[in-house]
Every structure is written in structure tokens, then in C-alpha cells.
Coordinates of C-alpha atoms in Angstrom, one line a residue:
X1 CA 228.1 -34.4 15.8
X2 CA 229.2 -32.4 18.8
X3 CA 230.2 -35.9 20.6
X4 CA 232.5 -36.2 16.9
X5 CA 233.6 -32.4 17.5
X6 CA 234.5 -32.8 21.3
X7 CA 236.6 -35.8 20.4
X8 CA 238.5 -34.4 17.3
X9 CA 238.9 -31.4 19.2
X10 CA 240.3 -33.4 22.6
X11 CA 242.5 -35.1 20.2
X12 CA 243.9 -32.2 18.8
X13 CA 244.8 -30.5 21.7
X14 CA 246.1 -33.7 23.3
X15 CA 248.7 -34.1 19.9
X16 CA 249.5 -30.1 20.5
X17 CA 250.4 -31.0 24.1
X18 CA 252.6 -34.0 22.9
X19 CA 254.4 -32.2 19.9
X20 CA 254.8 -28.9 21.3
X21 CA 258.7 -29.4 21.7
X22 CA 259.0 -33.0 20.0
X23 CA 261.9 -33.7 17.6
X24 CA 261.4 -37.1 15.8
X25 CA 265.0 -36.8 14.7
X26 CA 266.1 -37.2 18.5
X27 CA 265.6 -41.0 19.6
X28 CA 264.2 -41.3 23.4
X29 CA 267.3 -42.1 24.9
X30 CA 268.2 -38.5 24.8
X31 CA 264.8 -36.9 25.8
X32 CA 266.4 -36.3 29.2
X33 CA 269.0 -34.2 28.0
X34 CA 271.8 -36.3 29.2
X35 CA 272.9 -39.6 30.1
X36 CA 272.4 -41.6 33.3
X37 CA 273.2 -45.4 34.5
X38 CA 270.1 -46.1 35.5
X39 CA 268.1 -45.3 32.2
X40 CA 266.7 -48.1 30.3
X41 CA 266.0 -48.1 26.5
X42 CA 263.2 -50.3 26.0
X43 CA 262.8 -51.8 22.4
X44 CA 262.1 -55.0 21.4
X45 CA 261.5 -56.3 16.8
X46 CA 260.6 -59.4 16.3
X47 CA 260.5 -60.3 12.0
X48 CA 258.1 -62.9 10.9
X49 CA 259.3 -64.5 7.5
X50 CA 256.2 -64.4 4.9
X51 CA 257.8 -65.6 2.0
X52 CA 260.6 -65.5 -1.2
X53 CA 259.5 -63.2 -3.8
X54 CA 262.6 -63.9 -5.9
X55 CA 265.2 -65.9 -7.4
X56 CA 267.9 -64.2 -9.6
X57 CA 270.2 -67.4 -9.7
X58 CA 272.7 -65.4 -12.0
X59 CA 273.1 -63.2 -9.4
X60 CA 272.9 -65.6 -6.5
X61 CA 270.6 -63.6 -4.9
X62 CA 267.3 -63.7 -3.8
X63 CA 264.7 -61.7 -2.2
X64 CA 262.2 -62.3 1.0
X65 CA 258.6 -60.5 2.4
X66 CA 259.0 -59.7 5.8
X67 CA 256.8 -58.4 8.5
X68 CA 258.5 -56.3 11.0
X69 CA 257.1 -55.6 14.1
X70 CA 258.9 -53.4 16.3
X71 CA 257.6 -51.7 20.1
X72 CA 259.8 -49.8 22.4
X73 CA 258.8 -46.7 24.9
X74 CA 259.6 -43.3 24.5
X75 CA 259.0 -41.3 27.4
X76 CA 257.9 -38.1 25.6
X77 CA 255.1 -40.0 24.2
X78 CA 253.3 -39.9 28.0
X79 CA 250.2 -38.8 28.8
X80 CA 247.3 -38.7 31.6
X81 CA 244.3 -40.2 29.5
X82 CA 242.3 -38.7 32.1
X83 CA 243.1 -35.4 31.1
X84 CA 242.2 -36.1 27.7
X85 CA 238.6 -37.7 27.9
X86 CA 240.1 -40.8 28.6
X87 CA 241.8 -41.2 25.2
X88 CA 244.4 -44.2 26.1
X89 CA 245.4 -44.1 22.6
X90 CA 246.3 -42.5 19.2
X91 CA 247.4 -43.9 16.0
X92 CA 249.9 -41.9 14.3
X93 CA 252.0 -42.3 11.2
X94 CA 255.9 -43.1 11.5
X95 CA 257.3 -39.6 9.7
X96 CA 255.8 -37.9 13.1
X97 CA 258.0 -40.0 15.8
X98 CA 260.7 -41.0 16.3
X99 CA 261.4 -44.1 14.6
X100 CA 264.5 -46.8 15.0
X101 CA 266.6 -47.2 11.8
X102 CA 266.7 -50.7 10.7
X103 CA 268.7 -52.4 7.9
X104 CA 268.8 -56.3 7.7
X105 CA 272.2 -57.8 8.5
X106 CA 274.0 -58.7 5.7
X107 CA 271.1 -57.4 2.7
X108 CA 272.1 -55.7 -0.2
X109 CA 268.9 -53.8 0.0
X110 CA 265.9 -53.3 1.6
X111 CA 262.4 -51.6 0.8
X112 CA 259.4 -50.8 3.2
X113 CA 256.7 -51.5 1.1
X114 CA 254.9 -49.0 2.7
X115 CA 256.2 -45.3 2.8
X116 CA 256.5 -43.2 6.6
X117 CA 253.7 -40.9 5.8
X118 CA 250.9 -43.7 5.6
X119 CA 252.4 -46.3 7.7
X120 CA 250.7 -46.4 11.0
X121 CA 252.3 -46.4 14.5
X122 CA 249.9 -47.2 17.4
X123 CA 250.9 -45.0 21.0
X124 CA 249.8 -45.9 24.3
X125 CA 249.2 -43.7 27.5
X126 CA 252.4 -44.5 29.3
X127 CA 254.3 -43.9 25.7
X128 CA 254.1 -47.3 24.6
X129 CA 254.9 -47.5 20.6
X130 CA 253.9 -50.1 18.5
X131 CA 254.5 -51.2 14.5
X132 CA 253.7 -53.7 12.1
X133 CA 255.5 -52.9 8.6
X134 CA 256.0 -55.2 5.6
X135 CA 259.5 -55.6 3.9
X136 CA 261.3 -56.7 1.3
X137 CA 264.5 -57.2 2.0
X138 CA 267.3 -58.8 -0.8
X139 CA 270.3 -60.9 -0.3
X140 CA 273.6 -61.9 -2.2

């Protein structure tokens, strides 16, 4: 139990550290308070096509499953795992990051099938942020 309690408790102060001044509402590119030609936004989606879940041929529209994986960096996300017990990671859930807005060219609509406050992002060390989320998105 006090191997548990050390853990949650280097956790915990690790996510205090990273939070202290964090705004999920401000994307990365402004974490440095202003803007530079030599910063680099790194992000990168790829969407996987699972299948058609509907047809409304009255309509003429129809409706796909997607997965939608999506990584980029944001540099406020950085820590020295060595400091932390050597934690390299932490799973989080979207609502606490910042996360990009996405909408499917061309869609009339699109749902996440999950919702922000389950859906899981994974960080890395050197503020590495990776998801997986499934979608439906419809077309006309």
C-alpha cells in the first residue's frame, strides 16, 4: 500500500506542477506569449474509416464510423520524469488539455461517440499528446 500511496501521491503533485497556470482553452501555439518564425506547431490526425452506419436515400445522405487519431506536442505538457519517480507518462482525459477542434470537411454533422470527460488522452515526458476517438460523422 505505501508503494500505491507514494505513486498516487507523486502523481498528484506532478499534475499540480503541470496545471498550476494551464488554460486548456489556449492551444500551444500561444504558450509562449507571442509569436516567433522559428516556432513549429507539431500535429499530425490520421482517420481510419470503420464503416457506414447509415443510408437515408431520401435524404441522400449517409453516415460513417470513424476513428480519429490525432498527436501533436504542446510544450506546457513537459516534464523531467526524473523528478517524478520516473513517471514518463500520465493518461488524462480531453476536457483537461487542450484539445484541437475538428469538424469533417463538408459533414452536415458530426458526433464523438465518446464525451471529453471520459475520453482518454495519453501525455508523454517531452509533452507528447496522443488520441484515439471514434466518430460518427454524416454527409449530404
Amino acid at each position: 500500500i505505501s508503494a500505491e500511496m507514494d505513486y498516487t501521491s507523486t502523481v498528484n503533485a506532478l499534475q499540480q506542477e503541470l496545471f498550476h497556470n494551464y488554460r486548456p482553452s489556449m492551444a500551444p501555439l500561444h504558450s509562449r506569449g507571442y509569436f516567433n518564425d522559428s516556432f513549429i506547431e507539431h500535429f499530425s490526425m490520421m482517420i481510419s474509416f470503420a464503416k457506414m452506419t447509415t443510408v437515408v436515400r431520401n435524404l441522400k445522405e449517409y453516415t460513417n464510423a470513424l476513428f480519429d487519431i490525432q498527436n501533436w506536442t504542446d510544450p506546457r505538457l513537459i516534464w523531467i520524469p526524473a523528478k517524478y519517480g520516473g513517471i514518463r507518462h500520465l493518461y488524462l482525459t480531453i476536457d483537461q488539455i487542450w484539445f484541437p477542434n475538428f469538424h469533417a470537411c463538408s459533414s452536415s454533422s458530426m458526433t464523438y461517440l465518446t464525451t471529453p470527460n471520459i475520453q482518454a488522452a495519453k501525455v508523454l515526458f517531452d509533452g507528447s499528446v496522443s488520441t484515439l476517438q471514434q466518430v460518427e460523422v454524416t454527409y449530404s
